[in-house]
PDB file of C-alpha atoms in Angstrom:
ATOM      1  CA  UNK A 190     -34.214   1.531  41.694  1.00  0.00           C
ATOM      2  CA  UNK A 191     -34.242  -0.301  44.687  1.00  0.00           C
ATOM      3  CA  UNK A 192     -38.041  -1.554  45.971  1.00  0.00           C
ATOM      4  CA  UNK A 193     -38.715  -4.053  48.598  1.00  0.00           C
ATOM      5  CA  UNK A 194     -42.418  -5.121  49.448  1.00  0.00           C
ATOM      6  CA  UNK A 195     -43.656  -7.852  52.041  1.00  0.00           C
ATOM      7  CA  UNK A 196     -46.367 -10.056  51.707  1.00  0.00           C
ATOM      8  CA  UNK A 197     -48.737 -12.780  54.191  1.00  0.00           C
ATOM      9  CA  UNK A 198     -51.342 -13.190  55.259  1.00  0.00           C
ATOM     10  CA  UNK A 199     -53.669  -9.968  56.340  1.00  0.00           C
ATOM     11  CA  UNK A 200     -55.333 -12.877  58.947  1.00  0.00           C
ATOM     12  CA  UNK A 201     -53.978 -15.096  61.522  1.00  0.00           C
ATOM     13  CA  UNK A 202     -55.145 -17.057  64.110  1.00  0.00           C
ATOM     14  CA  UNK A 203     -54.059 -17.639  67.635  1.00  0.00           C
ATOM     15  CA  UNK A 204     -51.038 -19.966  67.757  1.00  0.00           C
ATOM     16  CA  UNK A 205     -50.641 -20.367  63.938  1.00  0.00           C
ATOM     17  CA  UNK A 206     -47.573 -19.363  62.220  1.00  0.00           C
ATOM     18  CA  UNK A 207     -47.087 -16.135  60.474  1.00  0.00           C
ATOM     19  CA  UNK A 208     -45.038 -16.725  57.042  1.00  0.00           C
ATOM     20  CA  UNK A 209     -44.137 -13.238  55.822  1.00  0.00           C
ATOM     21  CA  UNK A 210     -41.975 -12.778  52.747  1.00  0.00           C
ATOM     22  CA  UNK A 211     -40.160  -9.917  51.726  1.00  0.00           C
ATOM     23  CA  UNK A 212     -39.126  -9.814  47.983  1.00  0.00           C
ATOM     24  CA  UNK A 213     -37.079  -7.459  46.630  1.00  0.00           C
ATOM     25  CA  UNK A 214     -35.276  -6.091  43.655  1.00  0.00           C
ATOM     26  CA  UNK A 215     -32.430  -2.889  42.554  1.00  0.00           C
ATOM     27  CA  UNK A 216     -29.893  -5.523  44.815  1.00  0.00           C
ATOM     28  CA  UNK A 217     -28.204  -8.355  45.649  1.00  0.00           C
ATOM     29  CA  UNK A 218     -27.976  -9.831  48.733  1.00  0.00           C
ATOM     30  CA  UNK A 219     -24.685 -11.321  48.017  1.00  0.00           C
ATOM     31  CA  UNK A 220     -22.955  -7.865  47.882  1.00  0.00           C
ATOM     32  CA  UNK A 221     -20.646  -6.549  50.530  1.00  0.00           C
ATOM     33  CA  UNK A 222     -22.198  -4.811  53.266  1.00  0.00           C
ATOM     34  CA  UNK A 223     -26.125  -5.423  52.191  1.00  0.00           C
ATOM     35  CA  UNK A 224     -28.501  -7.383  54.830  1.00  0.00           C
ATOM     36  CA  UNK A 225     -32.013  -7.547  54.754  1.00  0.00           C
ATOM     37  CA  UNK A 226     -34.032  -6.879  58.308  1.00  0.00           C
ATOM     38  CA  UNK A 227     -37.820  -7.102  59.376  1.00  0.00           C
ATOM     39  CA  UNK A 228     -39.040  -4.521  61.795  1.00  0.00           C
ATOM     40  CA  UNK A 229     -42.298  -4.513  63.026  1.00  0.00           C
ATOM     41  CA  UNK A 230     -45.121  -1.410  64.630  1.00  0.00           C
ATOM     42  CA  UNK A 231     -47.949  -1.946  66.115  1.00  0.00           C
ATOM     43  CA  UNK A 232     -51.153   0.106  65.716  1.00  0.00           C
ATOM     44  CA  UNK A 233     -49.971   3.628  67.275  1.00  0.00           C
ATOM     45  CA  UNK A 234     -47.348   2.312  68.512  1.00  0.00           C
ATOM     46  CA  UNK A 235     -43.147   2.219  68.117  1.00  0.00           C
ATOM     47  CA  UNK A 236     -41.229   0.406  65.818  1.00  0.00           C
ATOM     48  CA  UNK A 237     -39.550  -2.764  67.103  1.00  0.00           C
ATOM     49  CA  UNK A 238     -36.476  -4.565  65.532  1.00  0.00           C
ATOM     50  CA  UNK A 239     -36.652  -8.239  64.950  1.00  0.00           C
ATOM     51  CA  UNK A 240     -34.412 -10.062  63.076  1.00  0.00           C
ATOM     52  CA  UNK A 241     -31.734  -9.859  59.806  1.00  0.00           C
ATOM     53  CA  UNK A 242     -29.503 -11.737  57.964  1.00  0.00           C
ATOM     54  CA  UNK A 243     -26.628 -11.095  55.590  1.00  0.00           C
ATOM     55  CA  UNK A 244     -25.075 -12.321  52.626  1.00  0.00           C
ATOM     56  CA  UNK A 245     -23.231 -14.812  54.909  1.00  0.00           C
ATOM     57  CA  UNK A 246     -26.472 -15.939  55.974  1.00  0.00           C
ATOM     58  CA  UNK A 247     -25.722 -14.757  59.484  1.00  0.00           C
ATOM     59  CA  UNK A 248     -28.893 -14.338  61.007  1.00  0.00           C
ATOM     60  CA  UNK A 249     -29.698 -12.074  64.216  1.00  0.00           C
ATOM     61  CA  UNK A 250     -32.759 -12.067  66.454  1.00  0.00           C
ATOM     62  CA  UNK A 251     -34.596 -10.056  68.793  1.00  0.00           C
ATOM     63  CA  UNK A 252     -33.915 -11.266  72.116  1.00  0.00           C
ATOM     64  CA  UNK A 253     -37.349 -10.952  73.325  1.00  0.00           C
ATOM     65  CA  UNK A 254     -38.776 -13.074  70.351  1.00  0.00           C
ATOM     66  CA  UNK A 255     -35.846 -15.367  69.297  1.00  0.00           C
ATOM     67  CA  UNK A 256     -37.289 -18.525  70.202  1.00  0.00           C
ATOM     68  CA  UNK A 257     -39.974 -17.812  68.149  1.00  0.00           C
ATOM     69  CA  UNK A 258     -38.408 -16.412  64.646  1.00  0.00           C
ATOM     70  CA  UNK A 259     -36.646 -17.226  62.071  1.00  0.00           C
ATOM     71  CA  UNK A 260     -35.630 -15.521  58.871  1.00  0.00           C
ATOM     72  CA  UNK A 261     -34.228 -17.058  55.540  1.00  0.00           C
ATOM     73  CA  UNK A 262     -33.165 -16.242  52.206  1.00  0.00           C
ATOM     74  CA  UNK A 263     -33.339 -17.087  48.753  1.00  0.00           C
ATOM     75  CA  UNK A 264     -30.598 -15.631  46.932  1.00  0.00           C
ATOM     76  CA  UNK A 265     -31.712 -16.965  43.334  1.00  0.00           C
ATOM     77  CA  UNK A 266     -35.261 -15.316  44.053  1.00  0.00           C
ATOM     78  CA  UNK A 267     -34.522 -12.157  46.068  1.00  0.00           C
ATOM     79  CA  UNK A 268     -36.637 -12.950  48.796  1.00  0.00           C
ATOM     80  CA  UNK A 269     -36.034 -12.840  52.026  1.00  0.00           C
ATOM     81  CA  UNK A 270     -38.808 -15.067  54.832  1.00  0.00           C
ATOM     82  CA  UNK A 271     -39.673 -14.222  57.907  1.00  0.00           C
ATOM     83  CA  UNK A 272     -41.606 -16.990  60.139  1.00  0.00           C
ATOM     84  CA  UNK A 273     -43.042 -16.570  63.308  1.00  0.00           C
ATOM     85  CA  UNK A 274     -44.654 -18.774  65.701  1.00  0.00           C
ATOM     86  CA  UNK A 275     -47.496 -19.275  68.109  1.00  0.00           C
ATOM     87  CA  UNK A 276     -48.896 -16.189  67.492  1.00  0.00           C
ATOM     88  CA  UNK A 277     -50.773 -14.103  69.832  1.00  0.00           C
ATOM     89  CA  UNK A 278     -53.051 -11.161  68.799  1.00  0.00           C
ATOM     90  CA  UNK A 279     -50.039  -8.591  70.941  1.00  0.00           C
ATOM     91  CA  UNK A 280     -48.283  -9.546  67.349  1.00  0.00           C
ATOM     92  CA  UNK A 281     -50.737  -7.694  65.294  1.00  0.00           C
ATOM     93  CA  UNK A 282     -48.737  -5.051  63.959  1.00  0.00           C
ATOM     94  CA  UNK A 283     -47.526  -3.912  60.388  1.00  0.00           C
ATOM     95  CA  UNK A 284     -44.736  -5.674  59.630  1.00  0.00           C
ATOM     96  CA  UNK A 285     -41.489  -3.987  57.446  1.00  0.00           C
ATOM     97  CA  UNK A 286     -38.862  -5.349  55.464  1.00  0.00           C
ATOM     98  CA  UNK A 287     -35.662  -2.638  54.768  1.00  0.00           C
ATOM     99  CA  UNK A 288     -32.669  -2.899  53.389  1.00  0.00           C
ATOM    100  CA  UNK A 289     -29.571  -2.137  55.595  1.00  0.00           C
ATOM    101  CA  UNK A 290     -26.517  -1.255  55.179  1.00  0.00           C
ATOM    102  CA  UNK A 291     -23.624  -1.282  56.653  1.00  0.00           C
ATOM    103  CA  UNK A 292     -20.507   0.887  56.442  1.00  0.00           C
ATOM    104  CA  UNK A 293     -16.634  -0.030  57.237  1.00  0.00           C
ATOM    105  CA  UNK A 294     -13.660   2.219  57.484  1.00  0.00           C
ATOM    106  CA  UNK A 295     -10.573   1.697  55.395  1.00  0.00           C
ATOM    107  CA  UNK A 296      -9.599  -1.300  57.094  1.00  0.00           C
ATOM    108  CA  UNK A 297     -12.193  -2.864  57.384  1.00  0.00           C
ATOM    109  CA  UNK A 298     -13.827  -2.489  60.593  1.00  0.00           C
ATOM    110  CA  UNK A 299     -17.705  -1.933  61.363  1.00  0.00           C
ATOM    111  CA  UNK A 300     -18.880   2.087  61.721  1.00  0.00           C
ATOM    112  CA  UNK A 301     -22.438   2.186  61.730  1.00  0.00           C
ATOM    113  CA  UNK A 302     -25.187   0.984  59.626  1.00  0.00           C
ATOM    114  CA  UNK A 303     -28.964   2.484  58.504  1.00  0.00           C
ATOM    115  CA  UNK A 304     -32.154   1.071  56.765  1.00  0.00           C
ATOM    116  CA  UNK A 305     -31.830   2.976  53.917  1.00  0.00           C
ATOM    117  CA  UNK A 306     -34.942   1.447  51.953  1.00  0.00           C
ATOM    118  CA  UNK A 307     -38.346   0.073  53.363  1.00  0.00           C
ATOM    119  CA  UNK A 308     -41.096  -1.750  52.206  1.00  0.00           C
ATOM    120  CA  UNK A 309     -44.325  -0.547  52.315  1.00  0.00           C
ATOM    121  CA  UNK A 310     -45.286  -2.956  55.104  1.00  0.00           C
ATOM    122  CA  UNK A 311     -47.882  -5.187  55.413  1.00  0.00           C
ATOM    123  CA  UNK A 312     -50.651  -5.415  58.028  1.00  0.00           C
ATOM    124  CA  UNK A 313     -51.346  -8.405  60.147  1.00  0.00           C
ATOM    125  CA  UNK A 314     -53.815  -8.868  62.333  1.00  0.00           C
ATOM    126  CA  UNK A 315     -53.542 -11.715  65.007  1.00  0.00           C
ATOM    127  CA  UNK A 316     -57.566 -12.806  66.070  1.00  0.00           C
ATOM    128  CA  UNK A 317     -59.626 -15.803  66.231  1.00  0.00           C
TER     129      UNK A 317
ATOM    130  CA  UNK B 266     -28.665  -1.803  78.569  1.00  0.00           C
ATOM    131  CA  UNK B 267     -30.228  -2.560  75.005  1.00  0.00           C
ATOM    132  CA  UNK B 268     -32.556   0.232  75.467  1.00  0.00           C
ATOM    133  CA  UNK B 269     -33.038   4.211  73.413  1.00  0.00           C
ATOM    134  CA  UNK B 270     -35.298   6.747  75.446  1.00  0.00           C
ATOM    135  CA  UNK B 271     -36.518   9.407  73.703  1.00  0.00           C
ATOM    136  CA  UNK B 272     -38.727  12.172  74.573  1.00  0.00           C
ATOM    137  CA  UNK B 273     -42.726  10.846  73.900  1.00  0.00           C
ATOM    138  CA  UNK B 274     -43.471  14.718  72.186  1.00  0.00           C
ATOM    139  CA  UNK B 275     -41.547  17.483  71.361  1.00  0.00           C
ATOM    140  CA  UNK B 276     -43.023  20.949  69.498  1.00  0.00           C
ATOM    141  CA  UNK B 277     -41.188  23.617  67.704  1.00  0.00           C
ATOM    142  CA  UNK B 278     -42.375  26.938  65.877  1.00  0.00           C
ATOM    143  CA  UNK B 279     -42.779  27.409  62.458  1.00  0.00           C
ATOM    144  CA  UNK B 280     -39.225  28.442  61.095  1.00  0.00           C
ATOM    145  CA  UNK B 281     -37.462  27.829  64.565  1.00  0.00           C
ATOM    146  CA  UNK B 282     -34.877  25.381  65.571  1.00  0.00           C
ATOM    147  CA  UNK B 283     -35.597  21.963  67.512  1.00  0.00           C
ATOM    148  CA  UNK B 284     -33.459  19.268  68.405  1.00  0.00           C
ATOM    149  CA  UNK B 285     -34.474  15.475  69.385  1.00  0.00           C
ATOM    150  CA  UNK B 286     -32.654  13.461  71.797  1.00  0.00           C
ATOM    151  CA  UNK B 287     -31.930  10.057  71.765  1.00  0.00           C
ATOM    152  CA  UNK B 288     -30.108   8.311  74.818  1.00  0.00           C
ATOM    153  CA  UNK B 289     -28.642   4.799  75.627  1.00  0.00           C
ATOM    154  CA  UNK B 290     -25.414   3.288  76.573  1.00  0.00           C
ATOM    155  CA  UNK B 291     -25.170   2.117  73.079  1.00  0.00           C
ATOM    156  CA  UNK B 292     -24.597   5.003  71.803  1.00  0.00           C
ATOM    157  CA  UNK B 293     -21.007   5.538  73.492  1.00  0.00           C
ATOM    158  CA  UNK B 294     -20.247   2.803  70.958  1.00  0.00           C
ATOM    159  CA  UNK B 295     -22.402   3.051  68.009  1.00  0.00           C
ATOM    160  CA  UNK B 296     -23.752   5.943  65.935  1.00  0.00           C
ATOM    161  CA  UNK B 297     -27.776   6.191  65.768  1.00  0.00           C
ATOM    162  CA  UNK B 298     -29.728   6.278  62.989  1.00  0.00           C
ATOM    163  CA  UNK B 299     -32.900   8.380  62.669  1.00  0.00           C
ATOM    164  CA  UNK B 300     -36.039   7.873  60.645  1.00  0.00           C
ATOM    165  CA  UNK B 301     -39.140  10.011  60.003  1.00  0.00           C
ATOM    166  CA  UNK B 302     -42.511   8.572  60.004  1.00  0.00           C
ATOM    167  CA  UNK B 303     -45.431  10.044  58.776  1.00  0.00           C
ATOM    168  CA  UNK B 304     -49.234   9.473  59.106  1.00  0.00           C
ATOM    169  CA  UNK B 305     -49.850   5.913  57.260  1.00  0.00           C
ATOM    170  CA  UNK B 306     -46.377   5.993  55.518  1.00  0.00           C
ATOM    171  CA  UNK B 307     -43.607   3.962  56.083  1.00  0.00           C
ATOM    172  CA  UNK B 308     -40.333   5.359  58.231  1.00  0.00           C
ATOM    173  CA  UNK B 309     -38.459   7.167  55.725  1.00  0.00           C
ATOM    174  CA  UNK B 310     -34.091   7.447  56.773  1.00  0.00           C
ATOM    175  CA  UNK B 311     -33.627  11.089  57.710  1.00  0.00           C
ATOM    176  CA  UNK B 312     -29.489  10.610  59.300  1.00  0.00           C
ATOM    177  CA  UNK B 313     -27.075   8.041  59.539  1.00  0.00           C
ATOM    178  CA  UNK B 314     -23.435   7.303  60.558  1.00  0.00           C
ATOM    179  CA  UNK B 315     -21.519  10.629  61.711  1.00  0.00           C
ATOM    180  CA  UNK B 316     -24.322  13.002  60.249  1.00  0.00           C
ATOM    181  CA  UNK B 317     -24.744  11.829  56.685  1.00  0.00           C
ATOM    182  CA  UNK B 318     -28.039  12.293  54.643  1.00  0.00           C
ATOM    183  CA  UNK B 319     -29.669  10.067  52.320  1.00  0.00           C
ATOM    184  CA  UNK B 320     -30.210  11.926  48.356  1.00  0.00           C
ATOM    185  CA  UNK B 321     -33.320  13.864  48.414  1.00  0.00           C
ATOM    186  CA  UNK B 322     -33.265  14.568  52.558  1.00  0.00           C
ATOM    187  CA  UNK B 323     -33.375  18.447  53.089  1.00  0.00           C
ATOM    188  CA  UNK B 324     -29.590  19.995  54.655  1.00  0.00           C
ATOM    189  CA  UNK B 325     -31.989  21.600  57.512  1.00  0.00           C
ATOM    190  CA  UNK B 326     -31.613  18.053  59.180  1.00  0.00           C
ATOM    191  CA  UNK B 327     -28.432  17.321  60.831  1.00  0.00           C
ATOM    192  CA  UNK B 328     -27.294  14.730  63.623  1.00  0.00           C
ATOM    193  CA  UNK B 329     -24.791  15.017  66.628  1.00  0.00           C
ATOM    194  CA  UNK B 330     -23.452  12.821  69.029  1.00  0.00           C
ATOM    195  CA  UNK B 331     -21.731  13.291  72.895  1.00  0.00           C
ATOM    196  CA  UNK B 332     -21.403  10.389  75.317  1.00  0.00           C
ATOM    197  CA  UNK B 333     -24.743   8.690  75.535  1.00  0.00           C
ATOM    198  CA  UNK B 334     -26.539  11.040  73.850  1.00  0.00           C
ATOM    199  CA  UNK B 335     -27.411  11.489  69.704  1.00  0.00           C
ATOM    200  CA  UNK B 336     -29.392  14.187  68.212  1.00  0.00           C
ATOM    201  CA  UNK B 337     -31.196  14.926  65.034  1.00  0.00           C
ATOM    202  CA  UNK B 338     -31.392  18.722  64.647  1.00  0.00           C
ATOM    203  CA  UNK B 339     -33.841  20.364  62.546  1.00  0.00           C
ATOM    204  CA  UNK B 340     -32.643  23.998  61.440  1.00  0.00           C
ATOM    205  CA  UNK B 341     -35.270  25.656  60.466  1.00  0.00           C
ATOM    206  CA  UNK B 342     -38.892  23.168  60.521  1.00  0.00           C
ATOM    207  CA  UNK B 343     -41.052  22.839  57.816  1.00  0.00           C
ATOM    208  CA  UNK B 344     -44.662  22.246  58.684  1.00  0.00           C
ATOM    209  CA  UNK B 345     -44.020  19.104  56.945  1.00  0.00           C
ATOM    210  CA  UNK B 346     -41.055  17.965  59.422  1.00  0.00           C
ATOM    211  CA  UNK B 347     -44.327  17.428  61.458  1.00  0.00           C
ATOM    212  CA  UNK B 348     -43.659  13.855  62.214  1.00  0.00           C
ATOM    213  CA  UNK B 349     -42.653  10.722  64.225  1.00  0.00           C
ATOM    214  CA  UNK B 350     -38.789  10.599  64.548  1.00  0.00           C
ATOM    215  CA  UNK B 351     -37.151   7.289  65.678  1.00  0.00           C
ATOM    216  CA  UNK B 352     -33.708   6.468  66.712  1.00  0.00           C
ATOM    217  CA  UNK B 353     -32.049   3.246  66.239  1.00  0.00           C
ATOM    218  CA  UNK B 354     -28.427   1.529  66.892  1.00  0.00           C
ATOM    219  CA  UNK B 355     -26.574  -1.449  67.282  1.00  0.00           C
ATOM    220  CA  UNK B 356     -26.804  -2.856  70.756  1.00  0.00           C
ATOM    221  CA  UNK B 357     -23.408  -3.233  72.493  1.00  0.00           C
ATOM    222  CA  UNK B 358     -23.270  -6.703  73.627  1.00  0.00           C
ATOM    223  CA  UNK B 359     -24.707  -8.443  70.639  1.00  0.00           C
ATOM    224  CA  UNK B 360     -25.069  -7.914  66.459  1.00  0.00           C
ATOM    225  CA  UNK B 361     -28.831  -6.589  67.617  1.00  0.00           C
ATOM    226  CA  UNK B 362     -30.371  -3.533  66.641  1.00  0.00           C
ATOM    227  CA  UNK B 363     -32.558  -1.606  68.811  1.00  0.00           C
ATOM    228  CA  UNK B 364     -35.233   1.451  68.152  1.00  0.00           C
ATOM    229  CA  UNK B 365     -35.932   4.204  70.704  1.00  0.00           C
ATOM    230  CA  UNK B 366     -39.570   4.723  71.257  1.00  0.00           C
ATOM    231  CA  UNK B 367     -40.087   7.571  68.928  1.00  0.00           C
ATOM    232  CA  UNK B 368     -41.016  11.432  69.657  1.00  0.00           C
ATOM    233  CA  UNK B 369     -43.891  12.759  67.848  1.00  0.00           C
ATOM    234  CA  UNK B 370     -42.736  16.692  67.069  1.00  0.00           C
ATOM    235  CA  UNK B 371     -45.385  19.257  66.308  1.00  0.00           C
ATOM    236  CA  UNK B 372     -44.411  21.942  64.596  1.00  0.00           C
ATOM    237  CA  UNK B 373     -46.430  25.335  65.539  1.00  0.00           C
TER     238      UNK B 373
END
């Protein structure tokens, strides 16, 4: 069965850094086509992308908030981090972890991809 | 353009047929994706690639593409289809994903 669940801090304060960690279990980021990715949705609002990385430990950002994430991974732990700086309370949200995957045709070549599991997410709130 | 627009709301009757639109330039290259959000729940993966379903996701959802334009159909809603759907896809330019903005259906 394959489960993924975040944890942080519920609490953050104005410029801090958020430290979110997503561990997981039922895979192995080493396998062929598996990346992990953090999405994030604030209160009543849409879900917004943010970053991945893959078993290559290529790692891909949101433009809008590059400069200010990055994501890691522990293979030997199956964990994937998530760190974001000077945060402002427009960054509370609850923040996801998901598996995605991604699927090739016979030679090889990139089709399309989904988030096939998700975390439950975890709720930050930015506030002094 | 890295963007998805979606319709903010759409609302179907009990039993009848609804389909929701998802629209970028992406989308002449990429498939979409499409997740279902309920109330306090996380998204949930409803259609991916071509129009594939996850185990355990009801055949009365379907997806579609033409041009810029993908669709997740719903033959049929439930009352619990009642939902947010989302869209999402690989930008063009970049190794980037991107989510539309979500369309709350109501089912009547």
């Amino acid at each position: 069965q394959v489960t993924l669940r975040e944890s942080g801090p519920a609490l953050v304060k104005p410029t801090q850094t958020l430290t979110l960690t997503c561990a997981f279990s039922g895979f192995s980021l080493t396998s062929s086509g598996v990346c992990v990715t953090w999405i994030r949705q604030p209160p009543g609002k849409a879900l917004e992308w943010l970053a991945l990385i893959d078993r290559d430990d290529d790692k891909y950002y949101s433009t809008s908030l590059k400069t200010r994430l990055t994501i890691s991974k522990d293979t030997s732990k199956n964990q994937v981090v998530l760190t974001m700086t000077n945060m402002d309370p427009v960054d509370t949200a609850t923040y996801y972890c998901a598996r995605m995957l991604l699927y090739y045709d016979r030679n090889g070549y990139y089709i399309y991809d989904a988030f096939d599991i998700w975390g439950q997410g975890t709720m930050v709130t930015v506030s002094s | 353009s890295s963007e998805l627009t979606q319709d903010p709301a759409v609302s179907v009757a009990l039993g009848q047929t609804v389909r929701i639109t998802c629209q970028g330039d992406s989308l002449r290259s990429y498939y979409a994706s499409w997740y279902q959000q309920k109330p306090g729940q996380a998204p949930v993966l409803v259609i991916y690639g071509k129009n594939s379903r996850p185990l355990g996701i009801p055949d009365r959802f379907s997806g579609s593409s033409s041009g810029n334009t993908a669709s997740l159909i719903i033959t049929g809603a439930q009352a619990e289809d009642e939902a947010d759907y989302y869209c999402n896809s690989r930008e063009s330019s970049a190794n980037h994903r991107v989510f539309g903005g979500g369309t709350k259906l109501t089912v009547l």
